[in-house]
Amino acid sequence: MTEIIAPKGTKDLYLPEIKKWQFIEEQIRQYFSRFLYQEIRTPIFEYTELFYKGTGSESEVVQKEMYTFKDKANRSITLRPENTPSVVRSVLENNLVQEIVPLRFFYIGPMFRYDKPQKGRYRQFHQFGIEVFGDPSAEVDAEVIFSAFGFLEEINIQNIELHINSVGCRQCRPEFLKKLQESAQQKRDELCEDCQRKITTNPLRIFDCKNTHCIEISNHFPKISDYLCPQCHDHFAGVRSALSILEVPFTSNPRLVRGLDYYTRTVFEITSVRLGAQDALLGGGRYDNLFQELGGKEIPATGFAAGIERLILHLDQVPDSKKKIICIVFQSPSFKHKALKLSTYLWKKGFPVFIDYNAKNMKKQFKKCDRIGADYAFIIAEEEISSQSISIKNLKTTEQIQIKSEALDQWLRENI
Ligand code: AMP
């Protein structure tokens, strides 16, 4: 029989790692509410066209990495490789521009890219991200970057670096791309095969190549910073001065371009010194043309997406928020219903309670208490029933007391 295993590039999540996921998700909800982000959940699959128009038909993600298939009605469906196009689609389709103020969203969820799996890179991976719509200011870009940086600090991720750049706009970028293509054509034979292809398809991405020889050559190519129009130039200067006020340390990196096609003006990336090859923790920037590309009017937009698996790689320990666990131990099967009654009372009050219904004797029940890491055993035996009381054993200290049933509420208030 062939063994059924999880598909390549996916992983199951369970204890103890799941604790880190729960911690991060809780922190995201709490932290980003400070900046008035509301959660949005969009479908995991969309019509393929959305990503061709949104993520960009020339991007590597769309060209090489999408999980695309035909549904039973012969429509082309794609598992989302990223969430930004879906959020924009949702805002347009549901007319949220009229409904929600401020137009700020966060999301958390799985994304799918047919990539080469390795440490920190998966085929089903998870991102959380934020999107701000309707604000063209340099300050809001800086606020988004501040919130990204601050979040990593909040969850105690250290040794991180922020790189920023401006990739210009529809006005100034074409001139730059022309000059870049000319320079790249001249050096064509010295570039790797992939970069040679990018000269015509997506020249900006030549700056992304990890090949050291290509890096050396492209270091001499024109820089976008020399081609920014006055508006983009001022916007980028505004982002930098706001970041200084926000006390966020950054490096201006003229080589920084992002993998997705829709960015305009500000782009940024936070990398980790610890991650090695897959060092990008999160990335984002401004995308002022995406609403229009997807059929809406022009609405300025900015945001970022972070890879949760990569954040998890950095979390050594998360605070233990475990509630104290109570086990109910009963002397004989005839007390099972009494045990059940007591546990019902405790569950309804919100306490974590476990009963080993099948254990043959109290010794076995105490063993189980230990295995599940319980803090207290509430013991129901002959003596307790006749005196209308409960014995409570602290399983960490082994200290045991007996209290009257009517004193239970007070004991719970004082001890759990
Ligand atoms: P992107 O959507 O490509 O801008 O990526 C944003 C972030 O998502 C990156 O900085 C990574 O942390 C994470 N990421 C992207 N692709 C993957 C992948 N295949 N596996 C794990 N994390 C990823």
Short mmCIF file of C-alpha atoms and ligand atoms in Angstrom, two decimals:
data_model
loop_
_atom_site.label_atom_id
_atom_site.label_comp_id
_atom_site.label_asym_id
_atom_site.label_seq_id
_atom_site.Cartn_x
_atom_site.Cartn_y
_atom_site.Cartn_z
CA MET A 1 0.00 0.00 0.00
CA THR A 2 1.39 3.44 -0.84
CA GLU A 3 1.77 5.63 2.17
CA ILE A 4 -0.35 8.78 2.16
CA ILE A 5 1.71 11.75 3.27
CA ALA A 6 1.23 15.54 3.27
CA PRO A 7 2.03 17.21 -0.06
CA LYS A 8 5.58 18.51 -0.54
CA GLY A 9 6.03 22.05 0.79
CA THR A 10 3.22 21.82 3.36
CA LYS A 11 3.33 21.04 7.04
CA ASP A 12 1.04 20.05 9.87
CA LEU A 13 0.96 22.28 12.91
CA TYR A 14 0.49 20.96 16.41
CA LEU A 15 1.99 21.22 19.89
CA PRO A 16 4.40 22.66 20.83
CA GLU A 17 4.84 24.82 17.67
CA ILE A 18 1.12 25.65 17.43
CA LYS A 19 1.57 27.69 20.65
CA LYS A 20 3.80 30.08 18.71
CA TRP A 21 1.19 30.42 15.96
CA GLN A 22 -1.54 31.17 18.49
CA PHE A 23 0.72 33.69 20.18
CA ILE A 24 1.56 35.50 16.92
CA GLU A 25 -2.06 35.57 15.75
CA GLU A 26 -3.19 37.00 19.09
CA GLN A 27 -0.44 39.62 19.01
CA ILE A 28 -1.40 40.65 15.44
CA ARG A 29 -5.01 41.24 16.48
CA GLN A 30 -4.04 43.21 19.55
CA TYR A 31 -1.17 45.21 18.10
CA PHE A 32 -2.78 46.32 14.83
CA SER A 33 -5.99 47.41 16.54
CA ARG A 34 -3.82 50.28 17.90
CA PHE A 35 -3.70 51.62 14.34
CA LEU A 36 -7.42 50.96 13.72
CA TYR A 37 -7.07 48.01 11.34
CA GLN A 38 -10.12 45.75 10.94
CA GLU A 39 -9.86 42.11 9.98
CA ILE A 40 -10.87 41.05 6.47
CA ARG A 41 -11.22 37.45 5.25
CA THR A 42 -11.40 36.74 1.55
CA PRO A 43 -11.70 33.37 -0.26
CA ILE A 44 -8.64 31.16 -0.54
CA PHE A 45 -9.34 30.74 -4.27
CA GLU A 46 -10.24 33.38 -6.82
CA TYR A 47 -10.71 33.61 -10.56
CA THR A 48 -7.22 33.45 -12.07
CA GLU A 49 -7.68 36.75 -13.88
CA LEU A 50 -7.53 38.63 -10.58
CA PHE A 51 -3.87 37.74 -10.10
CA TYR A 52 -2.94 38.35 -13.74
CA LYS A 53 -4.32 41.87 -13.40
CA GLY A 54 -3.46 42.39 -9.73
CA THR A 55 -0.18 40.65 -8.92
CA GLY A 56 0.92 41.26 -12.53
CA SER A 57 1.27 38.96 -15.53
CA GLU A 58 5.02 39.63 -15.71
CA SER A 59 5.72 38.79 -12.08
CA GLU A 60 7.53 35.59 -11.27
CA VAL A 61 4.75 34.56 -8.90
CA VAL A 62 2.14 34.64 -11.69
CA GLN A 63 4.40 33.24 -14.37
CA LYS A 64 5.86 30.34 -12.47
CA GLU A 65 4.33 29.75 -9.09
CA MET A 66 0.54 29.73 -9.17
CA TYR A 67 -1.66 26.75 -8.39
CA THR A 68 -4.15 27.14 -11.22
CA PHE A 69 -6.79 24.66 -12.31
CA LYS A 70 -10.12 24.47 -14.09
CA ASP A 71 -13.24 23.93 -11.99
CA LYS A 72 -16.10 21.71 -13.11
CA ALA A 73 -17.64 24.60 -15.03
CA ASN A 74 -14.35 25.09 -16.89
CA ARG A 75 -13.50 28.37 -15.14
CA SER A 76 -9.87 29.04 -14.35
CA ILE A 77 -9.36 29.12 -10.60
CA THR A 78 -6.19 29.97 -8.66
CA LEU A 79 -5.26 29.36 -5.04
CA ARG A 80 -4.26 32.80 -3.87
CA PRO A 81 -0.49 33.36 -3.98
CA GLU A 82 -0.95 36.58 -1.98
CA ASN A 83 -3.90 38.47 -0.51
CA THR A 84 -3.62 42.09 -1.65
CA PRO A 85 -5.50 41.71 -4.99
CA SER A 86 -8.31 39.86 -3.17
CA VAL A 87 -8.63 42.62 -0.55
CA VAL A 88 -8.83 45.27 -3.27
CA ARG A 89 -11.35 43.18 -5.20
CA SER A 90 -13.43 42.77 -2.07
CA VAL A 91 -13.39 46.49 -1.28
CA LEU A 92 -14.54 47.26 -4.84
CA GLU A 93 -17.11 44.46 -5.06
CA ASN A 94 -18.68 45.21 -1.67
CA ASN A 95 -18.38 48.96 -2.03
CA LEU A 96 -16.53 49.17 1.26
CA VAL A 97 -15.16 52.59 0.35
CA GLN A 98 -18.54 53.97 1.41
CA GLU A 99 -18.95 51.72 4.43
CA ILE A 100 -15.77 51.56 6.45
CA VAL A 101 -13.81 54.47 7.91
CA PRO A 102 -10.83 54.47 8.07
CA LEU A 103 -10.29 51.97 5.23
CA ARG A 104 -7.68 49.89 6.99
CA PHE A 105 -7.59 46.09 6.94
CA PHE A 106 -5.48 43.29 8.30
CA TYR A 107 -5.61 39.65 7.23
CA ILE A 108 -4.07 36.37 8.37
CA GLY A 109 -4.16 33.20 6.31
CA PRO A 110 -2.63 30.61 3.99
CA MET A 111 -1.14 31.51 0.60
CA PHE A 112 0.02 29.09 -2.10
CA ARG A 113 3.06 29.27 -4.37
CA TYR A 114 4.64 26.45 -6.33
CA ASP A 115 8.11 27.28 -5.13
CA LYS A 116 11.14 25.13 -4.31
CA PRO A 117 10.59 24.15 -0.66
CA GLN A 118 13.40 24.74 1.80
CA LYS A 119 13.78 26.11 5.31
CA GLY A 120 11.52 29.16 5.54
CA ARG A 121 10.00 28.56 2.11
CA TYR A 122 6.90 26.46 1.59
CA ARG A 123 4.23 25.83 -1.00
CA GLN A 124 1.45 26.47 1.47
CA PHE A 125 2.68 29.23 3.72
CA HIS A 126 0.97 31.86 5.82
CA GLN A 127 1.02 35.60 5.68
CA PHE A 128 -0.45 38.34 7.71
CA GLY A 129 -0.64 41.76 6.20
CA ILE A 130 -2.16 45.18 6.44
CA GLU A 131 -3.60 47.50 3.81
CA VAL A 132 -4.42 51.20 4.08
CA PHE A 133 -6.62 52.66 1.34
CA GLY A 134 -7.33 56.27 0.43
CA ASP A 135 -4.27 57.96 1.89
CA PRO A 136 -1.57 59.21 -0.52
CA SER A 137 0.71 60.75 2.14
CA ALA A 138 4.35 59.93 2.75
CA GLU A 139 3.54 59.92 6.48
CA VAL A 140 1.12 57.00 6.19
CA ASP A 141 3.81 54.97 4.39
CA ALA A 142 6.12 55.75 7.29
CA GLU A 143 3.38 54.79 9.77
CA VAL A 144 2.89 51.42 7.99
CA ILE A 145 6.65 50.79 8.13
CA PHE A 146 6.75 51.87 11.77
CA SER A 147 3.94 49.45 12.62
CA ALA A 148 5.75 46.59 10.83
CA PHE A 149 9.01 47.32 12.59
CA GLY A 150 7.27 47.88 15.92
CA PHE A 151 5.40 44.59 15.63
CA LEU A 152 8.61 42.64 15.23
CA GLU A 153 10.02 44.43 18.27
CA GLU A 154 6.81 43.75 20.19
CA ILE A 155 7.14 39.99 19.66
CA ASN A 156 10.82 40.26 20.49
CA ILE A 157 12.37 39.53 17.11
CA GLN A 158 15.86 40.98 17.09
CA ASN A 159 18.66 41.59 14.59
CA ILE A 160 16.43 42.98 11.90
CA GLU A 161 17.21 45.48 9.16
CA LEU A 162 14.87 47.77 7.29
CA HIS A 163 15.62 48.66 3.67
CA ILE A 164 13.59 51.23 1.77
CA ASN A 165 13.50 52.56 -1.76
CA SER A 166 11.21 54.33 -4.20
CA VAL A 167 10.36 52.64 -7.49
CA GLY A 168 8.78 55.78 -8.95
CA CYS A 169 5.43 56.06 -10.69
CA ARG A 170 3.81 55.71 -14.11
CA GLN A 171 5.31 59.07 -15.07
CA CYS A 172 8.96 58.57 -14.19
CA ARG A 173 9.48 54.80 -14.24
CA PRO A 174 9.22 54.20 -18.02
CA GLU A 175 12.18 56.50 -18.73
CA PHE A 176 14.24 54.71 -16.08
CA LEU A 177 13.26 51.26 -17.39
CA LYS A 178 14.34 52.30 -20.87
CA LYS A 179 17.77 53.34 -19.61
CA LEU A 180 18.03 50.20 -17.49
CA GLN A 181 17.17 47.99 -20.46
CA GLU A 182 19.78 49.74 -22.61
CA SER A 183 22.50 49.18 -20.01
CA ALA A 184 21.45 45.58 -19.46
CA GLN A 185 21.42 44.88 -23.22
CA GLN A 186 25.02 46.09 -23.44
CA LYS A 187 26.05 43.60 -20.75
CA ARG A 188 23.65 40.89 -21.87
CA ASP A 189 26.26 38.18 -22.47
CA GLU A 190 27.70 38.58 -18.99
CA LEU A 191 24.36 38.19 -17.20
CA CYS A 192 22.83 34.88 -16.10
CA GLU A 193 20.13 33.29 -18.23
CA ASP A 194 17.39 34.43 -15.90
CA CYS A 195 18.55 38.06 -15.99
CA GLN A 196 18.81 37.92 -19.77
CA ARG A 197 15.14 36.96 -19.89
CA LYS A 198 14.24 39.74 -17.42
CA ILE A 199 15.77 42.42 -19.72
CA THR A 200 12.64 42.32 -21.84
CA THR A 201 10.05 40.90 -19.44
CA ASN A 202 10.78 42.63 -16.13
CA PRO A 203 14.09 44.57 -16.04
CA LEU A 204 13.61 45.89 -12.49
CA ARG A 205 13.89 42.35 -11.18
CA ILE A 206 17.48 42.11 -12.43
CA PHE A 207 18.31 43.83 -9.13
CA ASP A 208 16.82 40.84 -7.32
CA CYS A 209 19.27 38.32 -8.75
CA LYS A 210 21.39 36.59 -6.10
CA ASN A 211 24.17 35.67 -8.55
CA THR A 212 27.28 37.59 -7.38
CA HIS A 213 28.48 38.29 -10.91
CA CYS A 214 25.08 39.73 -11.89
CA ILE A 215 25.12 41.86 -8.73
CA GLU A 216 28.53 43.25 -9.61
CA ILE A 217 27.37 44.16 -13.11
CA SER A 218 24.01 45.62 -12.12
CA ASN A 219 25.71 47.79 -9.48
CA HIS A 220 26.82 49.90 -12.44
CA PHE A 221 23.35 50.11 -14.00
CA PRO A 222 21.31 53.34 -13.69
CA LYS A 223 19.58 53.87 -10.33
CA ILE A 224 15.91 54.71 -10.02
CA SER A 225 16.74 57.43 -7.49
CA ASP A 226 18.32 59.44 -10.32
CA TYR A 227 15.15 59.25 -12.40
CA LEU A 228 12.38 60.03 -9.88
CA CYS A 229 10.02 62.82 -10.96
CA PRO A 230 9.83 65.79 -8.51
CA GLN A 231 6.63 64.40 -6.91
CA CYS A 232 8.12 60.95 -6.32
CA HIS A 233 11.36 62.51 -5.15
CA ASP A 234 9.51 64.65 -2.57
CA HIS A 235 7.36 61.72 -1.50
CA PHE A 236 10.41 59.57 -0.82
CA ALA A 237 12.09 62.41 1.09
CA GLY A 238 8.85 62.73 3.12
CA VAL A 239 8.90 59.01 3.99
CA ARG A 240 12.50 59.23 5.18
CA SER A 241 11.96 62.28 7.34
CA ALA A 242 8.79 60.79 8.89
CA LEU A 243 10.70 57.57 9.63
CA SER A 244 13.33 59.62 11.43
CA ILE A 245 10.64 61.27 13.55
CA LEU A 246 9.17 57.84 14.27
CA GLU A 247 12.67 56.74 15.31
CA VAL A 248 12.78 53.82 12.90
CA PRO A 249 16.33 53.01 11.74
CA PHE A 250 16.51 52.38 7.97
CA THR A 251 18.88 51.98 5.04
CA SER A 252 18.04 53.53 1.68
CA ASN A 253 18.77 50.77 -0.80
CA PRO A 254 18.54 51.76 -4.49
CA ARG A 255 18.64 48.06 -5.47
CA LEU A 256 15.49 47.18 -3.56
CA VAL A 257 12.69 46.13 -5.90
CA ARG A 258 9.81 43.90 -4.91
CA GLY A 259 8.62 40.69 -6.50
CA LEU A 260 5.12 41.87 -7.28
CA ASP A 261 4.45 44.22 -10.17
CA TYR A 262 2.03 46.70 -8.65
CA TYR A 263 4.30 48.80 -6.47
CA THR A 264 4.59 52.56 -6.97
CA ARG A 265 6.86 54.90 -5.04
CA THR A 266 7.70 53.51 -1.58
CA VAL A 267 8.89 49.92 -1.27
CA PHE A 268 10.41 48.36 1.82
CA GLU A 269 11.62 45.08 3.21
CA ILE A 270 12.60 43.92 6.67
CA THR A 271 15.23 41.22 6.70
CA SER A 272 16.72 39.10 9.41
CA VAL A 273 20.37 38.57 9.99
CA ARG A 274 19.55 35.10 11.32
CA LEU A 275 17.57 33.60 8.44
CA GLY A 276 20.28 33.13 5.82
CA ALA A 277 19.06 32.72 2.24
CA GLN A 278 15.37 33.20 3.00
CA ASP A 279 16.09 36.34 5.00
CA ALA A 280 13.03 38.43 4.13
CA LEU A 281 10.61 38.57 7.03
CA LEU A 282 8.20 40.99 5.44
CA GLY A 283 7.87 43.38 2.57
CA GLY A 284 5.51 45.92 1.21
CA GLY A 285 5.01 49.39 -0.11
CA ARG A 286 2.67 51.68 -1.98
CA TYR A 287 0.49 50.54 -4.87
CA ASP A 288 -1.49 53.52 -6.10
CA ASN A 289 -2.64 52.00 -9.41
CA LEU A 290 -4.07 48.68 -8.28
CA PHE A 291 -7.65 49.85 -7.75
CA GLN A 292 -7.68 51.22 -11.29
CA GLU A 293 -6.12 48.06 -12.70
CA LEU A 294 -8.97 46.10 -11.13
CA GLY A 295 -11.64 48.36 -12.57
CA GLY A 296 -12.14 50.92 -9.80
CA LYS A 297 -11.36 54.58 -9.60
CA GLU A 298 -7.92 55.66 -8.49
CA ILE A 299 -7.51 55.03 -4.77
CA PRO A 300 -4.05 55.34 -3.24
CA ALA A 301 -2.97 52.28 -1.26
CA THR A 302 -0.11 51.09 0.90
CA GLY A 303 0.64 48.04 3.05
CA PHE A 304 2.84 45.01 3.69
CA ALA A 305 2.78 41.23 4.01
CA ALA A 306 4.81 39.18 6.48
CA GLY A 307 5.65 35.47 6.33
CA ILE A 308 4.42 33.84 9.53
CA GLU A 309 6.61 30.71 9.15
CA ARG A 310 9.65 32.99 9.06
CA LEU A 311 8.53 34.86 12.17
CA ILE A 312 8.04 31.52 13.92
CA LEU A 313 11.65 30.58 13.09
CA HIS A 314 12.66 33.57 15.21
CA LEU A 315 10.48 32.95 18.20
CA ASP A 316 12.45 31.02 20.77
CA GLN A 317 9.91 31.10 23.50
CA VAL A 318 6.46 32.49 23.89
CA PRO A 319 4.94 33.55 27.20
CA ASP A 320 2.97 30.72 28.77
CA SER A 321 -0.62 31.88 29.00
CA LYS A 322 -1.86 28.45 30.01
CA LYS A 323 -4.82 28.48 32.36
CA LYS A 324 -4.62 26.20 35.36
CA ILE A 325 -6.05 22.74 34.66
CA ILE A 326 -8.29 20.89 37.10
CA CYS A 327 -8.64 17.09 37.04
CA ILE A 328 -11.57 15.50 38.77
CA VAL A 329 -10.63 12.26 40.43
CA PHE A 330 -13.37 9.90 41.68
CA GLN A 331 -12.99 6.98 44.01
CA SER A 332 -15.31 4.49 42.30
CA PRO A 333 -17.53 4.28 39.20
CA SER A 334 -20.58 5.00 41.37
CA PHE A 335 -19.22 8.57 41.85
CA LYS A 336 -18.81 9.21 38.12
CA HIS A 337 -22.03 11.22 37.90
CA LYS A 338 -21.05 13.35 40.90
CA ALA A 339 -17.73 14.02 39.14
CA LEU A 340 -19.59 14.95 35.98
CA LYS A 341 -21.86 17.33 37.87
CA LEU A 342 -18.88 19.09 39.42
CA SER A 343 -17.09 19.38 36.08
CA THR A 344 -20.23 20.83 34.45
CA TYR A 345 -20.28 23.48 37.14
CA LEU A 346 -16.61 24.31 36.50
CA TRP A 347 -16.82 24.23 32.69
CA LYS A 348 -19.76 26.64 32.79
CA LYS A 349 -17.64 28.98 34.90
CA GLY A 350 -14.88 28.77 32.28
CA PHE A 351 -12.28 26.52 33.95
CA PRO A 352 -10.31 23.87 32.01
CA VAL A 353 -11.38 20.51 33.47
CA PHE A 354 -10.49 16.93 32.59
CA ILE A 355 -12.03 13.66 33.75
CA ASP A 356 -10.60 10.26 32.92
CA TYR A 357 -13.92 8.41 32.59
CA ASN A 358 -12.36 5.01 31.96
CA ALA A 359 -9.70 4.81 34.65
CA LYS A 360 -9.94 1.74 36.82
CA ASN A 361 -8.81 3.35 40.05
CA MET A 362 -7.66 6.62 41.63
CA LYS A 363 -3.98 5.82 41.16
CA LYS A 364 -4.49 5.57 37.40
CA GLN A 365 -6.43 8.83 37.42
CA PHE A 366 -3.61 10.63 39.26
CA LYS A 367 -1.12 9.28 36.70
CA LYS A 368 -3.25 10.76 33.91
CA CYS A 369 -3.42 14.10 35.80
CA ASP A 370 0.38 14.18 35.73
CA ARG A 371 0.58 13.33 32.04
CA ILE A 372 -1.73 16.16 31.01
CA GLY A 373 0.10 18.62 33.27
CA ALA A 374 -2.88 19.33 35.53
CA ASP A 375 -2.43 21.77 38.41
CA TYR A 376 -5.14 20.57 40.80
CA ALA A 377 -7.02 17.36 41.45
CA PHE A 378 -10.51 17.71 42.91
CA ILE A 379 -11.17 14.45 44.70
CA ILE A 380 -14.59 12.92 45.15
CA ALA A 381 -14.64 9.98 47.53
CA GLU A 382 -16.85 8.46 50.23
CA GLU A 383 -15.66 10.82 52.94
CA GLU A 384 -16.13 13.98 50.79
CA ILE A 385 -19.65 12.98 49.79
CA SER A 386 -20.84 12.26 53.30
CA SER A 387 -19.40 15.54 54.61
CA GLN A 388 -20.54 17.58 51.55
CA SER A 389 -17.03 18.70 50.81
CA ILE A 390 -14.26 18.46 48.21
CA SER A 391 -10.64 17.57 48.69
CA ILE A 392 -8.28 19.64 46.59
CA LYS A 393 -4.78 18.42 45.91
CA ASN A 394 -2.21 20.83 44.55
CA LEU A 395 -0.42 18.55 42.12
CA LYS A 396 2.67 20.72 41.98
CA THR A 397 3.26 20.90 45.74
CA THR A 398 1.26 17.74 46.71
CA GLU A 399 -0.38 19.77 49.48
CA GLN A 400 -3.99 18.70 50.06
CA ILE A 401 -6.91 20.47 51.75
CA GLN A 402 -10.55 19.70 52.27
CA ILE A 403 -13.15 22.45 51.88
CA LYS A 404 -16.91 22.58 52.24
CA SER A 405 -18.77 22.54 48.89
CA GLU A 406 -20.23 25.98 49.54
CA ALA A 407 -16.69 27.40 49.95
CA LEU A 408 -15.65 26.25 46.45
CA ASP A 409 -16.45 29.54 44.69
CA GLN A 410 -14.31 31.50 47.10
CA TRP A 411 -11.44 28.99 46.75
CA LEU A 412 -11.62 29.27 42.94
CA ARG A 413 -11.56 33.07 43.11
CA GLU A 414 -8.54 33.07 45.37
CA ASN A 415 -6.52 30.31 43.72
CA ILE A 416 -7.22 30.04 39.98
P1 AMP B 1 5.73 38.77 -0.91
O1 AMP B 1 4.25 38.51 -0.87
O2 AMP B 1 6.43 37.97 -1.99
O3 AMP B 1 6.07 40.22 -0.88
O4 AMP B 1 6.32 38.15 0.45
C1 AMP B 1 6.10 38.71 1.71
C2 AMP B 1 6.67 37.79 2.75
O5 AMP B 1 6.02 36.52 2.70
C3 AMP B 1 8.14 37.46 2.55
O6 AMP B 1 8.95 38.44 3.13
C4 AMP B 1 8.27 36.13 3.26
O7 AMP B 1 8.42 36.34 4.66
C5 AMP B 1 6.92 35.49 3.04
N1 AMP B 1 6.96 34.48 1.95
C6 AMP B 1 6.86 34.70 0.62
N2 AMP B 1 6.92 33.54 -0.05
C7 AMP B 1 7.05 32.54 0.88
C8 AMP B 1 7.14 31.11 0.81
N3 AMP B 1 7.10 30.45 -0.33
N4 AMP B 1 7.26 30.44 1.99
C9 AMP B 1 7.28 31.10 3.18
N5 AMP B 1 7.19 32.44 3.30
C10 AMP B 1 7.07 33.16 2.16
#
